[in-house]
Coordinates of C-alpha atoms and ligand atoms in Angstrom, one line a residue:
Chain A
M26 CA 73.8 76.9 98.6
L27 CA 74.2 76.1 95.0
A28 CA 73.6 79.8 94.2
F29 CA 76.3 80.8 96.8
L30 CA 78.9 78.6 95.2
L31 CA 78.0 79.5 91.7
T32 CA 78.1 83.2 92.5
L33 CA 81.5 82.9 94.4
G34 CA 83.0 81.0 91.6
A35 CA 81.8 83.5 89.0
L36 CA 82.9 86.4 91.1
L37 CA 86.3 84.9 91.5
G38 CA 86.7 84.3 87.8
V39 CA 85.5 88.0 87.1
V40 CA 87.8 89.3 89.6
I41 CA 90.8 87.5 88.3
A42 CA 90.1 88.6 84.8
L43 CA 89.6 92.2 86.1
A44 CA 93.0 92.2 87.9
Y45 CA 94.6 91.1 84.8
A46 CA 92.6 93.6 82.6
E47 CA 93.6 96.3 85.0
R48 CA 97.3 95.7 84.5
K49 CA 97.0 95.4 80.8
V50 CA 94.7 98.3 80.3
A51 CA 97.0 100.4 82.5
A52 CA 100.0 99.3 80.5
F53 CA 98.4 100.0 77.2
M54 CA 97.3 103.6 78.1
Q55 CA 100.9 104.3 79.2
D56 CA 102.4 102.8 76.0
R57 CA 103.8 99.8 78.0
M58 CA 103.2 96.0 77.5
G59 CA 102.0 94.9 80.9
P60 CA 102.6 91.4 82.1
T61 CA 104.0 89.3 79.2
E62 CA 105.8 86.3 80.9
A63 CA 103.4 84.3 83.0
G64 CA 101.2 82.4 80.5
P65 CA 100.4 83.5 77.0
Q66 CA 100.3 87.3 76.9
G67 CA 100.9 87.2 80.7
S68 CA 97.3 86.0 81.3
L69 CA 98.2 83.9 84.3
Q70 CA 99.8 86.9 86.1
A71 CA 96.7 87.5 88.3
V72 CA 96.6 83.7 89.2
A73 CA 100.3 83.8 90.0
D74 CA 99.8 86.8 92.3
V75 CA 97.0 85.1 94.1
L76 CA 99.1 82.0 94.7
K77 CA 102.1 84.1 95.8
L78 CA 99.8 85.9 98.5
L79 CA 98.5 82.5 99.7
Q80 CA 102.0 81.1 100.2
K81 CA 102.9 84.1 102.3
E82 CA 103.4 83.9 106.1
D83 CA 100.3 85.0 108.0
I84 CA 101.6 87.9 110.1
V85 CA 99.5 89.4 113.0
P86 CA 101.1 92.2 114.6
A87 CA 102.0 91.5 118.3
A88 CA 100.2 94.8 119.4
A89 CA 97.1 94.2 117.2
D90 CA 93.7 93.5 118.5
K91 CA 93.8 90.0 117.2
G92 CA 90.1 89.3 117.1
L93 CA 89.3 92.4 115.2
F94 CA 92.3 92.2 113.0
K95 CA 91.4 88.7 111.9
L96 CA 87.8 89.1 111.5
A97 CA 87.8 92.4 109.6
P98 CA 88.8 91.1 106.1
I99 CA 86.3 88.4 106.2
L100 CA 83.5 91.0 107.4
I101 CA 84.5 93.3 104.6
F102 CA 84.3 90.6 102.0
A103 CA 81.1 89.1 103.3
A104 CA 79.4 92.5 103.2
V105 CA 80.3 93.0 99.5
F106 CA 79.6 89.5 98.7
A107 CA 76.1 89.5 100.3
G108 CA 75.3 92.4 97.9
F109 CA 75.5 90.0 95.1
A110 CA 72.7 87.9 96.4
V111 CA 69.9 90.3 95.1
I112 CA 71.4 90.9 91.7
P113 CA 69.2 89.5 88.9
F114 CA 71.6 87.6 86.5
T115 CA 69.0 86.5 84.1
P116 CA 65.1 86.9 83.7
D117 CA 64.8 83.7 85.8
L118 CA 67.8 83.8 87.9
V119 CA 68.3 85.7 91.0
P120 CA 70.2 84.2 93.9
A121 CA 67.8 85.6 96.4
G122 CA 64.8 87.2 94.8
I123 CA 63.4 89.3 97.7
G124 CA 61.0 92.2 97.3
I125 CA 63.2 94.8 98.9
G126 CA 66.5 94.1 97.0
V127 CA 67.4 97.8 96.6
F128 CA 66.9 98.6 100.2
Y129 CA 68.9 95.3 101.3
L130 CA 71.7 96.2 99.1
L131 CA 72.2 99.7 100.4
A132 CA 72.0 98.4 104.0
I133 CA 74.4 95.5 103.6
I134 CA 77.0 97.5 101.7
S135 CA 77.2 99.9 104.5
L136 CA 78.4 97.1 106.7
D137 CA 81.5 97.4 104.8
V138 CA 82.4 100.5 106.7
V139 CA 82.2 98.7 109.9
G140 CA 84.8 96.2 108.6
L141 CA 87.1 99.0 107.4
L142 CA 87.0 100.5 110.9
M143 CA 87.7 97.2 112.5
A144 CA 90.7 96.7 110.2
G145 CA 92.1 100.1 111.0
W146 CA 91.4 100.0 114.6
G147 CA 92.5 96.3 115.1
S148 CA 95.9 96.9 113.3
N149 CA 96.9 99.2 116.2
N150 CA 98.8 101.4 113.8
K151 CA 98.1 105.0 113.5
Y152 CA 98.4 105.0 109.8
A153 CA 96.0 102.2 109.4
M154 CA 93.7 104.1 111.7
L155 CA 93.9 107.2 109.7
G156 CA 93.4 105.4 106.5
A157 CA 90.4 103.6 107.8
M158 CA 89.0 107.1 109.0
R159 CA 89.5 108.6 105.5
S160 CA 88.0 105.6 103.9
V161 CA 85.0 105.6 106.0
A162 CA 84.5 109.3 105.8
Q163 CA 84.6 109.0 102.0
I164 CA 82.4 106.1 101.8
V165 CA 79.7 107.3 104.3
S166 CA 79.7 110.8 102.5
Y167 CA 79.3 109.3 99.0
E168 CA 76.6 107.0 100.1
I169 CA 74.4 110.0 100.2
P170 CA 74.5 111.0 96.5
A171 CA 74.5 107.3 95.5
G172 CA 71.6 106.7 97.6
L173 CA 69.7 109.7 96.1
A174 CA 70.4 108.6 92.6
I175 CA 69.1 105.1 93.4
L176 CA 66.1 106.5 95.2
S177 CA 65.2 108.5 91.9
V178 CA 65.3 105.1 90.0
V179 CA 63.0 103.6 92.7
M180 CA 60.6 106.4 92.3
V181 CA 60.4 106.1 88.6
C182 CA 60.1 102.4 88.8
Q183 CA 57.9 102.2 91.8
S184 CA 59.6 99.2 93.1
L185 CA 62.4 97.9 95.3
D186 CA 62.7 94.6 93.5
F187 CA 65.7 94.4 91.1
Q188 CA 64.0 91.8 89.1
E189 CA 60.9 94.1 88.6
I190 CA 63.0 97.0 87.8
S191 CA 64.8 94.8 85.3
Y192 CA 61.7 93.6 83.6
Q193 CA 60.4 97.1 83.4
Q194 CA 63.4 98.0 81.2
G195 CA 62.8 95.7 78.3
A196 CA 60.3 94.1 75.7
L197 CA 59.6 91.3 78.2
M198 CA 57.9 93.7 80.6
N199 CA 54.4 92.2 80.3
Q200 CA 55.6 88.8 81.3
F201 CA 56.4 89.7 84.8
P202 CA 53.6 88.9 87.2
G203 CA 52.0 92.2 88.2
L204 CA 53.2 94.1 85.1
E205 CA 50.9 92.6 82.5
Y206 CA 49.2 95.8 81.7
E207 CA 52.0 98.2 82.2
M208 CA 53.0 100.4 79.2
N209 CA 56.2 102.0 78.3
W210 CA 56.1 105.3 76.4
L211 CA 59.1 107.0 74.8
F212 CA 60.9 109.1 77.4
G213 CA 58.1 108.0 79.7
I214 CA 55.8 110.6 78.5
E215 CA 52.4 109.3 77.3
A216 CA 51.4 112.5 75.6
L217 CA 54.1 111.9 73.0
G218 CA 52.0 109.0 71.9
I219 CA 54.8 106.6 71.1
N220 CA 54.3 103.4 72.8
T221 CA 57.7 101.5 73.2
T222 CA 56.3 98.5 75.3
T223 CA 56.8 96.1 72.5
I224 CA 59.8 97.9 70.9
G225 CA 62.0 97.3 73.8
G226 CA 65.7 97.5 73.6
I227 CA 67.4 100.8 74.4
T228 CA 64.3 102.8 74.2
T229 CA 63.1 101.1 77.4
W230 CA 66.2 101.5 79.5
N231 CA 65.7 103.6 82.5
I232 CA 68.1 106.3 81.2
F233 CA 65.6 106.6 78.2
R234 CA 62.3 105.9 80.0
A235 CA 63.1 109.0 82.1
P236 CA 66.0 110.9 80.7
I237 CA 66.6 112.6 84.0
L238 CA 68.0 109.3 85.2
L239 CA 70.8 109.9 82.9
V240 CA 71.9 112.5 85.3
A241 CA 71.2 110.2 88.2
F242 CA 73.3 107.6 86.4
I243 CA 76.3 110.0 86.2
I244 CA 75.9 110.9 89.9
Y245 CA 75.6 107.3 90.9
F246 CA 78.7 106.3 88.8
I247 CA 80.8 109.1 90.3
A248 CA 79.7 108.1 93.7
S249 CA 80.3 104.5 93.2
L250 CA 83.9 105.2 92.1
A251 CA 84.3 106.9 95.5
E252 CA 82.5 104.0 97.3
S253 CA 84.9 101.5 95.8
N254 CA 87.9 103.6 96.6
R255 CA 88.7 103.9 92.9
A256 CA 90.8 106.6 91.4
P257 CA 90.3 109.6 91.1
F258 CA 88.8 109.1 94.7
D259 CA 91.5 106.7 96.0
I260 CA 93.0 108.9 98.7
P261 CA 92.4 106.2 101.3
E262 CA 95.0 104.0 99.5
A263 CA 96.9 106.3 97.1
E264 CA 99.2 103.6 96.4
S265 CA 101.6 105.8 94.5
E266 CA 102.3 108.0 97.4
L267 CA 101.3 106.1 100.5
V268 CA 102.1 102.4 101.5
A269 CA 98.5 101.6 101.8
G270 CA 95.5 102.8 103.8
F271 CA 93.7 100.8 106.4
H272 CA 95.2 97.5 105.2
V273 CA 98.9 98.6 105.7
E274 CA 99.4 95.8 108.4
Y275 CA 97.8 93.0 106.2
S276 CA 99.7 90.5 104.3
G277 CA 99.3 87.1 102.7
F278 CA 95.9 85.5 102.7
R279 CA 94.2 88.4 104.6
F280 CA 95.5 90.9 102.2
A281 CA 94.2 88.7 99.3
V282 CA 90.7 88.7 100.9
L283 CA 90.8 92.6 101.2
F284 CA 92.0 92.8 97.6
L285 CA 89.2 90.5 96.5
A286 CA 86.6 92.6 98.5
E287 CA 87.8 95.7 96.7
Y288 CA 87.5 94.2 93.2
S289 CA 84.3 92.6 94.1
M290 CA 83.0 96.0 95.2
M291 CA 84.0 97.4 91.8
V292 CA 82.1 94.5 90.1
L293 CA 79.1 95.1 92.3
V294 CA 78.7 98.7 91.7
C295 CA 79.0 98.3 88.1
L296 CA 76.3 95.5 88.2
V297 CA 74.1 97.7 90.2
A298 CA 74.6 100.6 87.7
V299 CA 73.6 98.3 84.8
V300 CA 70.7 96.8 86.6
L301 CA 69.2 100.2 87.7
F302 CA 70.0 102.5 84.7
L303 CA 71.3 100.5 81.6
G304 CA 68.5 98.0 81.1
S305 CA 69.8 95.2 83.3
W306 CA 69.9 91.9 81.4
N307 CA 67.8 93.3 78.5
T308 CA 69.1 93.6 75.0
P309 CA 70.0 97.0 73.6
L310 CA 68.6 96.1 70.3
P311 CA 64.9 97.4 69.8
N312 CA 62.3 95.8 67.7
I313 CA 61.9 97.7 64.5
G314 CA 58.7 96.7 62.8
P315 CA 58.9 93.1 61.6
V316 CA 62.5 92.9 62.5
A317 CA 62.1 91.8 66.1
L318 CA 65.7 92.3 67.1
A319 CA 64.7 92.7 70.8
Y320 CA 62.9 89.3 71.0
W321 CA 65.6 87.6 69.0
T322 CA 68.3 88.7 71.3
S323 CA 66.5 88.0 74.6
G324 CA 65.3 84.4 74.2
T325 CA 62.2 83.0 75.8
P326 CA 62.0 83.5 79.6
G327 CA 62.2 80.1 81.4
E328 CA 64.4 78.6 78.7
I329 CA 68.2 78.2 78.5
S330 CA 68.4 80.8 75.6
S331 CA 67.1 83.6 77.8
I332 CA 69.7 82.6 80.4
L333 CA 72.5 82.8 78.0
W334 CA 71.3 86.1 76.4
G335 CA 70.7 87.5 79.8
I336 CA 74.0 86.8 81.3
F337 CA 75.7 87.9 78.0
W338 CA 74.1 91.3 77.9
L339 CA 74.4 91.9 81.7
L340 CA 78.1 91.0 81.6
S341 CA 79.0 93.0 78.5
K342 CA 77.5 96.1 80.0
T343 CA 79.1 95.4 83.2
F344 CA 82.5 95.0 81.5
I345 CA 82.0 98.2 79.5
L346 CA 81.4 100.1 82.9
L347 CA 84.4 98.3 84.5
F348 CA 86.6 99.3 81.5
L349 CA 85.4 102.9 82.1
Q350 CA 86.5 102.6 85.7
L351 CA 89.9 101.4 84.7
Q352 CA 90.1 104.2 82.1
L353 CA 89.2 106.9 84.6
R354 CA 91.8 105.6 87.0
W355 CA 94.6 106.0 84.4
T356 CA 93.3 109.4 83.0
Y357 CA 92.5 111.7 86.0
P358 CA 94.6 112.8 88.8
R359 CA 93.6 112.0 92.4
L360 CA 91.3 114.6 94.2
R361 CA 92.6 116.3 97.4
V362 CA 90.5 115.5 100.5
D363 CA 88.8 118.8 100.5
Q364 CA 88.0 118.8 96.8
L365 CA 86.5 115.3 97.5
M366 CA 84.3 116.5 100.1
H367 CA 83.4 119.6 98.0
L368 CA 82.4 117.5 95.2
C369 CA 80.3 115.3 97.4
W370 CA 78.5 117.7 99.5
K371 CA 78.4 120.9 97.5
V372 CA 78.0 119.4 94.0
L373 CA 76.7 115.9 93.8
T374 CA 74.3 116.0 96.9
P375 CA 72.4 119.1 95.7
V376 CA 72.2 117.9 92.1
A377 CA 71.0 114.5 93.3
L378 CA 68.3 116.2 95.4
A379 CA 67.2 118.1 92.3
V380 CA 67.2 114.9 90.3
V381 CA 65.0 113.2 92.9
L382 CA 62.5 116.0 92.8
I383 CA 62.5 116.1 88.9
A384 CA 62.2 112.3 88.9
G385 CA 59.1 112.5 91.1
I386 CA 57.5 115.0 88.6
W387 CA 58.5 112.8 85.8
R388 CA 56.8 109.9 87.4
L389 CA 53.6 112.0 87.7
L390 CA 53.9 112.6 83.9
M391 CA 54.4 108.9 83.3
I392 CA 51.0 107.7 84.7
Chain B
M20 CA 103.0 140.8 81.3
N21 CA 100.9 138.2 79.7
E22 CA 98.1 137.1 82.0
V23 CA 97.4 133.4 82.0
K24 CA 93.8 132.9 80.9
K25 CA 91.9 131.0 83.5
H26 CA 89.3 128.6 82.3
T27 CA 86.4 127.9 84.5
G28 CA 82.8 126.8 84.2
F29 CA 81.0 123.6 83.7
G30 CA 81.4 123.3 80.0
Y31 CA 85.1 123.8 80.2
V32 CA 85.4 121.2 82.9
V33 CA 83.4 118.6 81.0
K34 CA 85.3 119.3 77.8
S35 CA 88.6 118.8 79.6
L36 CA 87.5 115.6 81.2
V37 CA 86.4 114.3 77.9
S38 CA 89.5 115.2 76.1
G39 CA 91.4 113.4 78.9
L40 CA 89.4 110.3 78.3
G41 CA 90.2 110.7 74.6
L42 CA 93.8 110.9 75.1
T43 CA 94.0 107.6 77.1
W44 CA 91.7 105.9 74.7
R45 CA 93.9 107.0 71.9
H46 CA 96.8 105.4 73.5
F47 CA 95.0 102.3 74.3
K48 CA 94.0 102.0 70.6
N49 CA 97.5 102.5 69.5
A50 CA 98.9 99.9 71.8
R51 CA 98.3 97.4 69.0
N52 CA 101.6 98.7 67.5
R53 CA 105.0 98.6 68.9
R54 CA 107.8 101.0 68.4
T55 CA 110.7 99.1 66.8
P56 CA 114.1 99.1 68.7
E57 CA 116.1 101.5 66.6
Y58 CA 119.5 103.1 67.1
V59 CA 119.5 106.7 67.6
S60 CA 121.1 107.3 64.1
D61 CA 118.4 105.5 62.4
E62 CA 116.1 107.8 60.5
N63 CA 113.0 106.0 61.9
Y64 CA 114.0 106.8 65.5
F65 CA 112.1 110.1 65.9
K66 CA 109.3 109.1 63.7
Q67 CA 107.5 106.7 65.9
P68 CA 105.2 108.7 68.1
D69 CA 102.6 106.0 68.7
G70 CA 102.7 102.4 70.0
M71 CA 104.2 100.6 72.9
A72 CA 107.6 101.8 73.9
T73 CA 108.4 98.7 76.0
L74 CA 111.6 96.8 75.0
K75 CA 111.4 93.1 76.0
Y76 CA 115.0 93.3 77.0
P77 CA 116.4 89.8 77.1
Y78 CA 114.6 89.0 73.9
E79 CA 115.2 92.4 72.2
A80 CA 117.9 95.1 72.6
I81 CA 118.6 98.4 71.1
P82 CA 121.6 98.2 68.9
V83 CA 124.8 99.6 70.5
P84 CA 127.0 102.2 68.9
D85 CA 129.8 101.1 66.6
N86 CA 132.4 102.8 68.8
G87 CA 130.8 101.7 72.0
R88 CA 133.2 100.2 74.5
Y89 CA 131.8 96.9 76.0
R90 CA 133.3 93.4 76.7
L91 CA 136.9 92.8 75.4
H92 CA 137.7 90.0 73.2
N93 CA 141.2 88.7 72.1
E94 CA 141.6 86.8 68.9
I95 CA 144.3 84.8 70.4
D96 CA 145.5 83.3 67.0
D97 CA 146.4 86.9 65.9
C98 CA 148.0 87.9 69.2
I99 CA 151.8 88.2 69.1
V100 CA 151.9 88.4 72.9
C101 CA 153.9 91.7 72.7
D102 CA 152.5 92.6 76.2
L103 CA 151.7 96.2 75.1
C104 CA 148.2 96.0 76.2
A105 CA 149.2 94.8 79.6
K106 CA 151.6 97.6 79.9
I107 CA 149.2 100.4 78.9
C108 CA 146.3 99.2 81.0
P109 CA 145.6 101.8 83.7
V110 CA 144.1 99.3 86.1
N111 CA 146.5 96.3 85.4
C112 CA 143.7 94.0 84.7
I113 CA 145.5 92.2 81.9
T114 CA 147.9 89.2 83.0
I115 CA 150.3 87.9 80.3
E116 CA 152.8 85.3 80.7
S117 CA 154.7 84.4 77.7
V118 CA 156.9 81.3 76.5
K119 CA 159.2 81.8 73.7
A120 CA 158.7 79.4 71.0
T121 CA 161.2 76.9 69.8
E122 CA 160.0 76.4 66.3
D123 CA 158.2 78.5 63.7
I124 CA 154.6 79.0 65.0
G125 CA 153.2 80.7 62.0
M126 CA 151.8 84.2 61.3
T127 CA 148.9 86.3 62.3
S128 CA 146.3 87.1 59.6
D129 CA 148.0 90.5 58.9
G130 CA 151.4 88.9 58.2
T131 CA 153.3 89.5 61.5
K132 CA 155.5 86.6 62.6
K133 CA 154.6 84.9 66.0
R134 CA 157.4 84.2 68.2
L135 CA 155.8 83.7 71.6
Y136 CA 153.2 81.5 73.1
A137 CA 150.8 83.1 75.6
Q138 CA 151.0 80.7 78.6
V139 CA 148.5 83.0 80.4
F140 CA 146.3 85.7 78.8
D141 CA 143.8 86.8 81.4
I142 CA 141.6 89.9 81.4
D143 CA 139.7 90.6 84.6
M144 CA 136.6 92.2 83.2
A145 CA 135.5 93.1 86.8
K146 CA 138.6 95.4 87.0
C147 CA 138.5 96.6 83.5
C148 CA 137.3 100.2 83.2
Y149 CA 136.6 100.0 79.6
C150 CA 138.9 102.8 78.6
G151 CA 139.8 101.0 75.4
L152 CA 143.5 101.9 75.6
C153 CA 144.6 98.3 75.1
T154 CA 142.7 98.0 71.8
T155 CA 144.5 101.2 70.5
V156 CA 147.9 99.9 71.2
C157 CA 147.6 96.4 70.1
P158 CA 149.8 96.2 67.0
T159 CA 147.8 93.4 65.3
D160 CA 144.3 94.7 66.1
C161 CA 143.5 91.4 67.8
L162 CA 142.2 92.8 71.0
T163 CA 138.8 94.4 70.3
M164 CA 135.7 95.6 71.9
T165 CA 132.7 93.5 71.2
P166 CA 129.0 94.8 71.4
V167 CA 128.2 92.4 74.4
Y168 CA 127.3 94.2 77.6
D169 CA 125.2 91.8 79.5
F170 CA 127.7 89.5 81.0
A171 CA 127.2 89.8 84.9
E172 CA 128.2 86.7 86.7
V173 CA 127.1 85.2 90.1
N174 CA 130.6 84.3 91.0
I175 CA 133.2 87.0 90.6
K176 CA 135.9 84.6 89.6
N177 CA 134.0 84.0 86.4
M178 CA 134.8 87.6 85.5
V179 CA 138.2 86.7 84.8
Y180 CA 138.3 85.8 81.1
H181 CA 141.0 83.3 79.9
F182 CA 142.0 83.8 76.3
T183 CA 145.1 81.4 76.0
D184 CA 144.6 78.5 73.7
L185 CA 147.2 76.4 75.5
T186 CA 146.3 73.9 78.2
P187 CA 148.5 74.0 81.2
E188 CA 150.0 70.7 80.1
Q189 CA 150.9 72.0 76.6
A190 CA 152.2 75.1 78.2
E191 CA 154.5 73.0 80.4
E192 CA 155.6 71.0 77.3
K193 CA 156.4 74.2 75.5
K194 CA 158.4 75.4 78.5
Q195 CA 160.4 72.2 78.6
L196 CA 161.1 72.5 74.8
L197 CA 162.4 75.9 75.4
A198 CA 164.5 74.8 78.3
K199 CA 165.9 71.9 76.3
Q200 CA 166.6 74.2 73.3
Q201 CA 168.3 76.7 75.5
E202 CA 170.3 73.9 77.1
E203 CA 171.3 72.7 73.8
M204 CA 172.2 76.1 72.7
A205 CA 174.2 76.7 75.8
A206 CA 176.0 73.4 75.2
A207 CA 176.6 74.2 71.6
K208 CA 177.9 77.7 72.6
A209 CA 180.1 76.1 75.2
A210 CA 181.3 73.5 72.7
A211 CA 182.1 76.4 70.3
L212 CA 183.8 78.3 72.9
A213 CA 185.9 75.4 73.9
A214 CA 186.8 74.7 70.2
R215 CA 187.8 78.4 69.7
K216 CA 189.9 78.2 72.8
Q217 CA 191.7 75.1 71.6
G218 CA 192.0 76.4 68.2
Ligands
SF4_27 S1 140.0 98.6 78.4 FE1 141.3 99.8 79.6 S2 141.1 99.0 81.6 FE2 140.2 97.5 80.2 S3 141.9 96.0 79.7 FE3 142.0 97.6 78.2 S4 143.3 99.0 79.0 FE4 142.7 97.8 80.7
SF4_28 S1 148.8 94.3 72.4 FE1 147.6 92.9 71.1 S2 149.2 91.5 70.2 FE2 150.1 92.6 72.0 S3 149.7 91.1 73.7 FE3 148.1 92.6 73.7 S4 146.6 91.6 72.5 FE4 148.3 90.5 72.0

């Protein structure tokens, strides 16, 4: 229960910061100023927006399927929020440390799609229905390259436990029960003869442990943009051309929940990217001989120092990825539907399959 | 005919994607600076390619041109109430009612003698078309255009600007003074006439 409340609180804070950052970053990239009036530098703008949404009248269309309509936002948010349960925030802190975290995450996120369909169908509005169809088609398609990219990580790490995957990517690896005698080699190849187990830092991140995962990371990142309906894959919403997608009939509190779910999804996919590819809560600084930068910047597991360092590194990496998501949105034009599907089925999926194959071979080299 | 060269290929696509990111990044970095609000004749006007272009309007404004035509102002002390402005106005938005002065009421700043009080001097800015004709005909240059352009009102009655410096009571008093003087003059005239007749 405590973990639930803490995660929810932290998530709300991050989402508010993200909504504010989105406006400011967008403005700066377009030589504008963004919000300046509410609070210093407009920092209370996102809070004000939420308060405005909460005050609005709760409108349920007369012809809507009331049950579905009311349930959909909650289901969408719950599906995304449930994903946070398995994310390891520090070496010791996982809201729910289950051994098949990766599998659970992929499964629970897919529930989102059901919520989207419920919202679109329940609104009894053809535009909402079309929007939901597009959203769902997009998310379902892009789950395949994303899933394959994650699969290659799982093959390299030989684990479905996010915490174990995290430990493998740092100098603290041998402290994880079951990994006491594991070794990390540079690029994962023992024949090179460079043992990086105690060097840690960036050299043990998954994208370095098995460089093919760099390709997997790029595939996952592109697919995750599409899964969270972010530009350049935001056809379902396309707010510059359409009113909205599946949530066209929603207003007030229900819209706020959908909005929250969307931003939570962004945070979640970035967290997963960091955990799987970019060293999770591990420091990027390696130990260089006597200068034990990695140990100094990780703290001792079980103590408060490791919690603080872990949270710090995890969040900084996540924020860098989130910034990249924002920057992509304000840089690239939106893809057409056919281009979107072309990219998914004819480019990303074949490449992801090849990556899975190479990752398997790599794993053989690593032993 | 020049054929447009088509770029294709993985390398080219990646290059263009990266250069796009570079572009937004550059703008993001330059957002620390702001362009200064400069009038177009300023030599800096075209030399500010970077930085935020936003003008925080109520707090800042781009200077208006010297010969711009915005809100009118009448320096009533200098007005000789000649009514020229009201006559030239194409939309009849100036209302002037004058009262002749009984005594010397001084001079305008350019030395013209004032002989009339402006009992009413109203300009209806909601009707005014900002043609500027009234300012050109004004003999004492007291009616001028100011650089103020932001004077929207909630109540349209507030768009009528009253420039007279007399209160209604004062105006009434001046009127009575005039009437008295005219009576006296008439009486004096009558007396003179009577005297001439007798003599
Ligand atoms: S500017 Fe033109 S319209 Fe306005 S008061 Fe003067 S003469 Fe009339
Ligand atoms: S033209 Fe000038 S001096 Fe004459 S009444 Fe108008 S404002 Fe006064």
